[in-house]
GROMACS .gro file of C-alpha atoms in nm:
model
  406
    1MET     CA    1  18.914 -14.290   2.616
    2GLY     CA    2  19.224 -14.083   2.641
    3GLY     CA    3  19.341 -13.927   2.967
    4SER     CA    4  19.156 -13.924   3.299
    5SER     CA    5  18.813 -13.761   3.288
    6SER     CA    6  18.642 -13.607   3.591
    7SER     CA    7  18.388 -13.893   3.596
    8GLU     CA    8  18.674 -14.145   3.611
    9GLN     CA    9  18.834 -13.957   3.900
   10VAL     CA   10  18.508 -13.942   4.096
   11ALA     CA   11  18.440 -14.312   4.041
   12GLU     CA   12  18.797 -14.402   4.137
   13THR     CA   13  18.763 -14.200   4.458
   14GLU     CA   14  18.432 -14.367   4.541
   15THR     CA   15  18.575 -14.713   4.478
   16ARG     CA   16  18.876 -14.642   4.698
   17SER     CA   17  18.629 -14.571   4.979
   18PHE     CA   18  18.584 -14.946   5.011
   19PHE     CA   19  18.892 -15.101   4.843
   20ASN     CA   20  19.253 -15.050   4.943
   21GLN     CA   21  19.534 -15.023   4.690
   22GLY     CA   22  19.627 -15.390   4.726
   23GLU     CA   23  19.271 -15.500   4.655
   24LEU     CA   24  19.251 -15.271   4.351
   25SER     CA   25  19.572 -15.425   4.215
   26GLU     CA   26  19.431 -15.773   4.275
   27LEU     CA   27  19.112 -15.683   4.091
   28LYS     CA   28  19.311 -15.566   3.790
   29SER     CA   29  19.535 -15.873   3.789
   30ASP     CA   30  19.244 -16.115   3.828
   31PHE     CA   31  19.051 -15.952   3.546
   32GLU     CA   32  19.348 -15.966   3.310
   33THR     CA   33  19.395 -16.338   3.373
   34GLY     CA   34  19.036 -16.456   3.414
   35GLY     CA   35  18.787 -16.185   3.320
   36VAL     CA   36  18.481 -16.079   3.518
   37GLU     CA   37  18.424 -16.426   3.665
   38LYS     CA   38  18.761 -16.416   3.839
   39VAL     CA   39  18.704 -16.076   4.004
   40GLN     CA   40  18.359 -16.170   4.133
   41PRO     CA   41  18.485 -16.361   4.444
   42LEU     CA   42  18.687 -16.060   4.569
   43ILE     CA   43  18.394 -15.825   4.510
   44LYS     CA   44  18.158 -16.066   4.688
   45LYS     CA   45  18.397 -16.089   4.984
   46LYS     CA   46  18.421 -15.710   5.000
   47ALA     CA   47  18.041 -15.675   4.994
   48THR     CA   48  18.014 -15.932   5.276
   49ASP     CA   49  18.284 -15.756   5.480
   50LEU     CA   50  18.102 -15.423   5.440
   51ASP     CA   51  17.780 -15.581   5.566
   52LYS     CA   52  17.967 -15.716   5.870
   53THR     CA   53  18.129 -15.383   5.958
   54GLU     CA   54  18.061 -15.301   6.323
   55LEU     CA   55  18.004 -14.957   6.470
   56ASN     CA   56  17.998 -14.930   6.849
   57ILE     CA   57  17.890 -14.597   6.999
   58ALA     CA   58  17.917 -14.535   7.373
   59VAL     CA   59  17.665 -14.309   7.546
   60THR     CA   60  17.759 -14.205   7.896
   61GLY     CA   61  17.671 -13.949   8.162
   62GLU     CA   62  17.517 -13.932   8.506
   63SER     CA   63  17.183 -14.097   8.584
   64GLY     CA   64  16.873 -13.912   8.472
   65THR     CA   65  17.043 -13.729   8.184
   66GLY     CA   66  16.841 -13.905   7.913
   67LYS     CA   67  17.091 -14.159   7.783
   68SER     CA   68  16.832 -14.427   7.713
   69THR     CA   69  16.595 -14.185   7.542
   70PHE     CA   70  16.883 -14.062   7.325
   71ILE     CA   71  16.977 -14.418   7.226
   72ASN     CA   72  16.618 -14.488   7.130
   73ALA     CA   73  16.597 -14.168   6.923
   74MET     CA   74  16.916 -14.251   6.735
   75ARG     CA   75  16.762 -14.585   6.637
   76GLY     CA   76  16.427 -14.436   6.543
   77LEU     CA   77  16.253 -14.600   6.839
   78GLN     CA   78  16.027 -14.487   7.120
   79SER     CA   79  16.034 -14.620   7.476
   80ASP     CA   80  15.748 -14.869   7.424
   81ASP     CA   81  15.884 -15.014   7.098
   82PRO     CA   82  16.029 -15.368   7.093
   83GLY     CA   83  16.403 -15.353   7.160
   84ALA     CA   84  16.393 -15.003   7.309
   85ALA     CA   85  16.633 -14.912   7.588
   86GLU     CA   86  16.464 -14.895   7.928
   87VAL     CA   87  16.384 -14.540   8.030
   88GLY     CA   88  16.368 -14.443   8.397
   89THR     CA   89  16.420 -14.155   8.638
   90THR     CA   90  16.664 -14.356   8.849
   91GLU     CA   91  16.990 -14.522   8.749
   92THR     CA   92  16.870 -14.815   8.537
   93THR     CA   93  17.211 -14.896   8.387
   94MET     CA   94  17.420 -15.113   8.620
   95GLU     CA   95  17.652 -15.249   8.349
   96PRO     CA   96  17.724 -15.167   7.983
   97ALA     CA   97  17.412 -15.251   7.781
   98GLY     CA   98  17.431 -15.277   7.403
   99TYR     CA   99  17.133 -15.194   7.182
  100SER     CA  100  17.142 -15.295   6.816
  101HIS     CA  101  16.987 -15.095   6.536
  102PRO     CA  102  16.653 -15.251   6.430
  103THR     CA  103  16.752 -15.297   6.064
  104LEU     CA  104  17.134 -15.281   6.076
  105PRO     CA  105  17.226 -15.498   6.378
  106ASN     CA  106  17.600 -15.435   6.343
  107VAL     CA  107  17.540 -15.078   6.461
  108ARG     CA  108  17.519 -15.081   6.841
  109TYR     CA  109  17.462 -14.804   7.092
  110TRP     CA  110  17.595 -14.877   7.439
  111ASP     CA  111  17.435 -14.732   7.749
  112LEU     CA  112  17.716 -14.696   8.003
  113PRO     CA  113  17.671 -14.642   8.377
  114GLY     CA  114  17.773 -14.302   8.505
  115MET     CA  115  18.134 -14.270   8.618
  116GLY     CA  116  18.209 -14.198   8.982
  117THR     CA  117  17.929 -14.405   9.139
  118LYS     CA  118  17.994 -14.659   9.415
  119GLN     CA  119  17.961 -14.939   9.163
  120PHE     CA  120  18.196 -14.773   8.914
  121PRO     CA  121  18.455 -14.546   9.079
  122ALA     CA  122  18.659 -14.330   8.843
  123ALA     CA  123  18.979 -14.529   8.897
  124LYS     CA  124  18.823 -14.849   8.759
  125TYR     CA  125  18.580 -14.704   8.509
  126LEU     CA  126  18.793 -14.723   8.193
  127THR     CA  127  18.890 -15.085   8.252
  128GLU     CA  128  18.542 -15.196   8.353
  129MET     CA  129  18.379 -15.036   8.048
  130LYS     CA  130  18.638 -15.176   7.800
  131PHE     CA  131  18.682 -14.841   7.627
  132GLU     CA  132  18.890 -14.980   7.341
  133ARG     CA  133  18.587 -15.143   7.176
  134PHE     CA  134  18.403 -14.814   7.117
  135ASP     CA  135  18.441 -14.600   6.805
  136PHE     CA  136  18.344 -14.277   6.983
  137PHE     CA  137  18.166 -14.145   7.291
  138ILE     CA  138  17.863 -13.927   7.354
  139ILE     CA  139  17.879 -13.752   7.693
  140ILE     CA  140  17.529 -13.642   7.790
  141SER     CA  141  17.423 -13.392   8.054
  142GLY     CA  142  17.066 -13.302   8.139
  143CYS     CA  143  17.158 -12.979   8.319
  144ARG     CA  144  17.528 -12.897   8.340
  145PHE     CA  145  17.840 -13.104   8.289
  146ARG     CA  146  17.981 -13.228   8.619
  147GLU     CA  147  18.332 -13.301   8.739
  148ASN     CA  148  18.301 -13.667   8.643
  149ASP     CA  149  18.197 -13.572   8.288
  150VAL     CA  150  18.510 -13.360   8.254
  151LYS     CA  151  18.732 -13.636   8.396
  152LEU     CA  152  18.581 -13.883   8.151
  153ALA     CA  153  18.635 -13.650   7.854
  154LYS     CA  154  19.001 -13.608   7.950
  155GLU     CA  155  19.050 -13.985   7.975
  156ILE     CA  156  18.885 -14.038   7.637
  157THR     CA  157  19.118 -13.776   7.488
  158ARG     CA  158  19.418 -13.946   7.646
  159LEU     CA  159  19.318 -14.273   7.480
  160GLY     CA  160  19.298 -14.104   7.141
  161LYS     CA  161  18.921 -14.147   7.101
  162LYS     CA  162  18.663 -13.890   6.991
  163PHE     CA  163  18.391 -13.761   7.222
  164TYR     CA  164  18.099 -13.520   7.192
  165PHE     CA  165  17.930 -13.304   7.457
  166VAL     CA  166  17.552 -13.325   7.433
  167ARG     CA  167  17.319 -13.115   7.645
  168SER     CA  168  16.985 -13.299   7.650
  169LYS     CA  169  16.626 -13.218   7.752
  170ILE     CA  170  16.627 -12.876   7.586
  171ASP     CA  171  16.254 -12.907   7.524
  172ALA     CA  172  16.196 -12.942   7.899
  173ASP     CA  173  16.409 -12.632   7.966
  174LEU     CA  174  16.206 -12.424   7.723
  175TYR     CA  175  15.878 -12.557   7.862
  176SER     CA  176  15.984 -12.457   8.213
  177MET     CA  177  16.077 -12.109   8.092
  178ARG     CA  178  15.738 -12.066   7.924
  179LYS     CA  179  15.565 -12.158   8.250
  180GLN     CA  180  15.758 -11.882   8.426
  181LYS     CA  181  15.742 -11.615   8.155
  182LYS     CA  182  15.463 -11.503   7.928
  183VAL     CA  183  15.699 -11.447   7.636
  184VAL     CA  184  16.012 -11.652   7.564
  185ASN     CA  185  16.260 -11.570   7.289
  186GLU     CA  186  16.366 -11.925   7.206
  187GLU     CA  187  16.677 -11.831   7.012
  188GLU     CA  188  16.804 -11.607   7.290
  189GLU     CA  189  16.739 -11.868   7.560
  190LEU     CA  190  16.912 -12.140   7.360
  191GLU     CA  191  17.213 -11.915   7.311
  192LYS     CA  192  17.226 -11.847   7.687
  193ILE     CA  193  17.226 -12.221   7.760
  194ARG     CA  194  17.493 -12.283   7.499
  195SER     CA  195  17.715 -11.997   7.614
  196ASP     CA  196  17.691 -12.098   7.980
  197THR     CA  197  17.775 -12.460   7.900
  198VAL     CA  198  18.069 -12.366   7.677
  199ARG     CA  199  18.204 -12.125   7.940
  200ARG     CA  200  18.193 -12.388   8.216
  201LEU     CA  201  18.364 -12.648   7.999
  202ALA     CA  202  18.633 -12.396   7.901
  203GLU     CA  203  18.694 -12.323   8.268
  204ALA     CA  204  18.730 -12.698   8.325
  205GLY     CA  205  19.005 -12.725   8.063
  206PHE     CA  206  18.829 -12.762   7.727
  207PRO     CA  207  18.888 -12.445   7.525
  208ASN     CA  208  18.633 -12.376   7.250
  209PRO     CA  209  18.425 -12.691   7.302
  210THR     CA  210  18.136 -12.774   7.070
  211VAL     CA  211  17.813 -12.844   7.258
  212PHE     CA  212  17.503 -12.988   7.093
  213LEU     CA  213  17.168 -12.888   7.240
  214ILE     CA  214  16.910 -13.158   7.172
  215SER     CA  215  16.575 -13.302   7.260
  216SER     CA  216  16.561 -13.678   7.209
  217LEU     CA  217  16.182 -13.651   7.208
  218GLU     CA  218  16.198 -13.403   6.919
  219PRO     CA  219  16.489 -13.528   6.706
  220ASP     CA  220  16.393 -13.310   6.410
  221GLN     CA  221  16.445 -12.998   6.625
  222PHE     CA  222  16.742 -12.811   6.779
  223ASP     CA  223  17.092 -12.961   6.719
  224PHE     CA  224  17.000 -13.327   6.679
  225ILE     CA  225  17.057 -13.338   6.303
  226GLN     CA  226  17.373 -13.125   6.332
  227LEU     CA  227  17.510 -13.373   6.587
  228ASN     CA  228  17.458 -13.657   6.342
  229GLU     CA  229  17.633 -13.461   6.068
  230GLU     CA  230  17.931 -13.403   6.298
  231LEU     CA  231  17.950 -13.771   6.392
  232GLU     CA  232  17.932 -13.870   6.027
  233GLY     CA  233  18.209 -13.631   5.928
  234ASP     CA  234  18.453 -13.771   6.184
  235LEU     CA  235  18.420 -14.136   6.074
  236ASN     CA  236  18.626 -14.310   5.806
  237ASN     CA  237  18.455 -14.407   5.482
  238VAL     CA  238  18.354 -14.760   5.580
  239LYS     CA  239  18.224 -14.662   5.925
  240LYS     CA  240  18.058 -14.350   5.783
  241ARG     CA  241  17.869 -14.570   5.537
  242ILE     CA  242  17.700 -14.779   5.804
  243PHE     CA  243  17.640 -14.484   6.038
  244VAL     CA  244  17.452 -14.287   5.771
  245LEU     CA  245  17.248 -14.588   5.661
  246ALA     CA  246  17.143 -14.641   6.025
  247LEU     CA  247  17.016 -14.285   6.073
  248PRO     CA  248  16.640 -14.240   6.117
  249ASN     CA  249  16.482 -14.053   5.825
  250LEU     CA  250  16.433 -13.715   5.993
  251SER     CA  251  16.487 -13.505   5.682
  252VAL     CA  252  16.514 -13.515   5.305
  253GLU     CA  253  16.885 -13.437   5.345
  254ILE     CA  254  16.940 -13.763   5.537
  255VAL     CA  255  16.761 -13.957   5.262
  256GLN     CA  256  16.988 -13.791   5.007
  257ARG     CA  257  17.300 -13.885   5.204
  258LYS     CA  258  17.181 -14.246   5.211
  259TYR     CA  259  17.127 -14.233   4.835
  260GLU     CA  260  17.482 -14.109   4.774
  261ILE     CA  261  17.623 -14.400   4.977
  262LEU     CA  262  17.402 -14.668   4.824
  263LYS     CA  263  17.487 -14.540   4.476
  264LYS     CA  264  17.849 -14.636   4.539
  265HIS     CA  265  17.747 -15.001   4.590
  266ILE     CA  266  17.566 -15.043   4.259
  267TRP     CA  267  17.868 -15.142   4.052
  268MET     CA  268  17.950 -15.426   4.293
  269PHE     CA  269  17.598 -15.571   4.275
  270ALA     CA  270  17.598 -15.527   3.897
  271THR     CA  271  17.928 -15.711   3.859
  272LEU     CA  272  17.804 -15.999   4.075
  273SER     CA  273  17.478 -16.018   3.879
  274GLY     CA  274  17.644 -16.036   3.535
  275GLY     CA  275  17.902 -16.276   3.395
  276LEU     CA  276  17.908 -16.613   3.225
  277GLY     CA  277  17.708 -16.786   3.498
  278ALA     CA  278  17.404 -16.563   3.447
  279VAL     CA  279  17.091 -16.710   3.287
  280PRO     CA  280  16.816 -16.546   3.080
  281VAL     CA  281  16.508 -16.419   3.265
  282PRO     CA  282  16.169 -16.387   3.091
  283GLY     CA  283  16.099 -16.023   3.010
  284PHE     CA  284  16.466 -15.921   3.023
  285PRO     CA  285  16.670 -15.858   2.708
  286LEU     CA  286  16.991 -15.996   2.863
  287ALA     CA  287  17.099 -16.267   3.105
  288CYS     CA  288  17.166 -16.176   3.467
  289ASP     CA  289  17.139 -16.319   3.817
  290ILE     CA  290  16.796 -16.182   3.908
  291GLY     CA  291  16.830 -16.301   4.267
  292ILE     CA  292  17.122 -16.065   4.330
  293LEU     CA  293  16.932 -15.775   4.176
  294ILE     CA  294  16.627 -15.839   4.395
  295GLU     CA  295  16.847 -15.878   4.704
  296ALA     CA  296  17.011 -15.542   4.628
  297ILE     CA  297  16.677 -15.366   4.571
  298VAL     CA  298  16.534 -15.504   4.898
  299HIS     CA  299  16.851 -15.386   5.076
  300PHE     CA  300  16.812 -15.038   4.925
  301ARG     CA  301  16.447 -15.028   5.032
  302LYS     CA  302  16.529 -15.119   5.393
  303CYS     CA  303  16.815 -14.868   5.419
  304LEU     CA  304  16.585 -14.595   5.283
  305GLY     CA  305  16.319 -14.675   5.543
  306LEU     CA  306  16.054 -14.805   5.303
  307ASP     CA  307  16.011 -15.151   5.454
  308ASP     CA  308  15.696 -15.205   5.659
  309ALA     CA  309  15.863 -15.199   6.003
  310SER     CA  310  16.051 -14.875   5.930
  311LEU     CA  311  15.740 -14.704   5.797
  312ARG     CA  312  15.547 -14.800   6.110
  313ARG     CA  313  15.821 -14.664   6.337
  314LEU     CA  314  15.836 -14.338   6.143
  315ALA     CA  315  15.457 -14.300   6.146
  316LYS     CA  316  15.454 -14.349   6.521
  317ARG     CA  317  15.734 -14.098   6.569
  318ALA     CA  318  15.555 -13.842   6.349
  319GLY     CA  319  15.213 -13.908   6.501
  320LYS     CA  320  15.066 -14.000   6.164
  321PRO     CA  321  14.867 -14.306   6.052
  322VAL     CA  322  15.103 -14.545   5.876
  323GLU     CA  323  14.849 -14.570   5.593
  324GLU     CA  324  14.904 -14.199   5.524
  325LEU     CA  325  15.275 -14.258   5.474
  326LYS     CA  326  15.224 -14.571   5.268
  327ALA     CA  327  14.982 -14.385   5.041
  328THR     CA  328  15.272 -14.171   4.915
  329VAL     CA  329  15.473 -14.476   4.802
  330LYS     CA  330  15.426 -14.652   4.468
  331ALA     CA  331  15.228 -14.967   4.548
  332PRO     CA  332  15.472 -15.216   4.386
  333LEU     CA  333  15.757 -15.089   4.605
  334LEU     CA  334  15.579 -15.194   4.926
  335GLY     CA  335  15.526 -15.556   4.832
  336GLU     CA  336  15.745 -15.844   4.723
  337ILE     CA  337  16.006 -15.746   4.465
  338THR     CA  338  15.984 -15.989   4.171
  339PRO     CA  339  16.110 -15.992   3.810
  340ASP     CA  340  15.758 -15.888   3.707
  341VAL     CA  341  15.769 -15.582   3.936
  342ILE     CA  342  16.106 -15.480   3.787
  343VAL     CA  343  15.961 -15.506   3.436
  344ARG     CA  344  15.635 -15.326   3.526
  345LEU     CA  345  15.822 -15.035   3.684
  346GLY     CA  346  16.032 -15.004   3.370
  347TRP     CA  347  16.364 -15.008   3.552
  348GLY     CA  348  16.537 -15.198   3.269
  349ALA     CA  349  16.346 -15.053   2.975
  350ALA     CA  350  16.615 -14.813   2.853
  351VAL     CA  351  16.899 -15.065   2.858
  352ILE     CA  352  16.858 -15.185   2.501
  353ASN     CA  353  16.913 -14.836   2.364
  354VAL     CA  354  17.222 -14.750   2.568
  355SER     CA  355  17.559 -14.831   2.418
  356ALA     CA  356  17.852 -14.959   2.619
  357LEU     CA  357  18.051 -14.651   2.515
  358GLU     CA  358  17.779 -14.416   2.640
  359PHE     CA  359  17.769 -14.611   2.964
  360ALA     CA  360  18.146 -14.598   3.006
  361LEU     CA  361  18.136 -14.219   2.980
  362ASP     CA  362  17.878 -14.215   3.259
  363PHE     CA  363  18.054 -14.437   3.511
  364VAL     CA  364  18.402 -14.588   3.518
  365PRO     CA  365  18.484 -14.771   3.845
  366VAL     CA  366  18.834 -14.895   3.934
  367ILE     CA  367  18.958 -14.985   3.587
  368ASP     CA  368  18.733 -14.900   3.294
  369SER     CA  369  18.835 -15.211   3.100
  370ILE     CA  370  18.686 -15.432   3.371
  371PHE     CA  371  18.345 -15.276   3.418
  372GLY     CA  372  18.295 -15.030   3.133
  373ALA     CA  373  18.237 -15.285   2.859
  374GLY     CA  374  17.981 -15.559   2.811
  375PRO     CA  375  17.604 -15.566   2.838
  376SER     CA  376  17.610 -15.824   3.121
  377PHE     CA  377  17.724 -15.544   3.350
  378LEU     CA  378  17.543 -15.259   3.179
  379MET     CA  379  17.193 -15.397   3.225
  380PRO     CA  380  17.211 -15.478   3.602
  381TYR     CA  381  17.378 -15.143   3.666
  382LYS     CA  382  17.106 -14.949   3.486
  383ILE     CA  383  16.829 -15.149   3.656
  384LEU     CA  384  16.975 -15.089   4.002
  385SER     CA  385  17.034 -14.720   3.929
  386ALA     CA  386  16.673 -14.674   3.821
  387ALA     CA  387  16.548 -14.870   4.122
  388LEU     CA  388  16.756 -14.665   4.365
  389ASN     CA  389  16.638 -14.339   4.210
  390ASP     CA  390  16.276 -14.452   4.237
  391LEU     CA  391  16.312 -14.567   4.598
  392THR     CA  392  16.488 -14.245   4.698
  393GLU     CA  393  16.214 -14.026   4.547
  394ASN     CA  394  15.951 -14.224   4.738
  395ALA     CA  395  16.149 -14.205   5.063
  396GLU     CA  396  16.173 -13.827   5.026
  397ARG     CA  397  15.797 -13.800   4.979
  398VAL     CA  398  15.740 -14.007   5.292
  399VAL     CA  399  15.963 -13.779   5.500
  400LYS     CA  400  15.790 -13.467   5.369
  401VAL     CA  401  15.448 -13.608   5.462
  402ALA     CA  402  15.569 -13.733   5.801
  403PHE     CA  403  15.716 -13.399   5.910
  404GLU     CA  404  15.499 -13.173   5.690
  405THR     CA  405  15.792 -13.012   5.510
  406ASP     CA  406  15.807 -12.886   5.153
   0.00000   0.00000   0.00000
């Protein structure tokens, strides 16, 4: 293959999302001296490191602003679900409380006490809360941002961290307006709230601030999804990966973003599954480590919200029977993933007829000579690609049924 094709450039960019230049050079050197088997340990270490990546998100604001409800919504939970943050009308947070994501425990949302209380005066707040451990901050107000919110935002800026202004309980505001007026123009009222909030923050020293209007009880409405998109865009590639995979499936677009990230992992799993140590599996035309393939497929299924626990949480959030959501998913995908299931679903059926050259034109990660040749990589890659496509299509159908969208 002469020159650098667009597919090579895309794959190289995707690979660099997870590997630095030194690691890429090591991969090339190890392959040249020892082949695929020698590069497998580095790839395995990188996959393990990615799984251990931590993301710590601080949620702060005065008591009663809806911090706990927001944390639950971001994790796809409701207040009575196991592991949910305690919701109350009084100050329930007396010290930083971390809440892990139900399927990706390295993602943690931290409920911080409000700044400026007797327990946490402003002068000691930054030290007491250990600000350096957080990746970014969500500052929530249930009515209007107070002096302490502004002070906190300025301190976060001084420390070089990112923060986001979130105006919560928008659904309650609109409900109150409807009780007072017979007719409410929702768009106009939302714009009034936004304009007033932006004006007050500008007066306090934040020119042109972005304010997200949300309801944590209706996360598919208002600015909730836009907030997540903004958070995602401000993270580096490794942190962005885990943030997106931890998002609740509120839309088809979120499912698609998860697919794009998981697609970038396929070549690593395929490389680990192939090689000289692989053994033949009944029903498969080539040898591969079937355990790694199954582990990858189960991981994809969980990230796409198709495991039993995730489906139950989504059904509860959408107010639908979980059986209705499960009915949209291919039956084999809901049970144990076995070699027989892989064969029955036909995920590896087309491998025999695909040449290594045709494959290399389709995907060339890092250095084409490492991964673009040899059926021991081609077959696992094609199986995982087909599995991910199938799982994504089913996840999209579930979301459409859950939220009754086209």
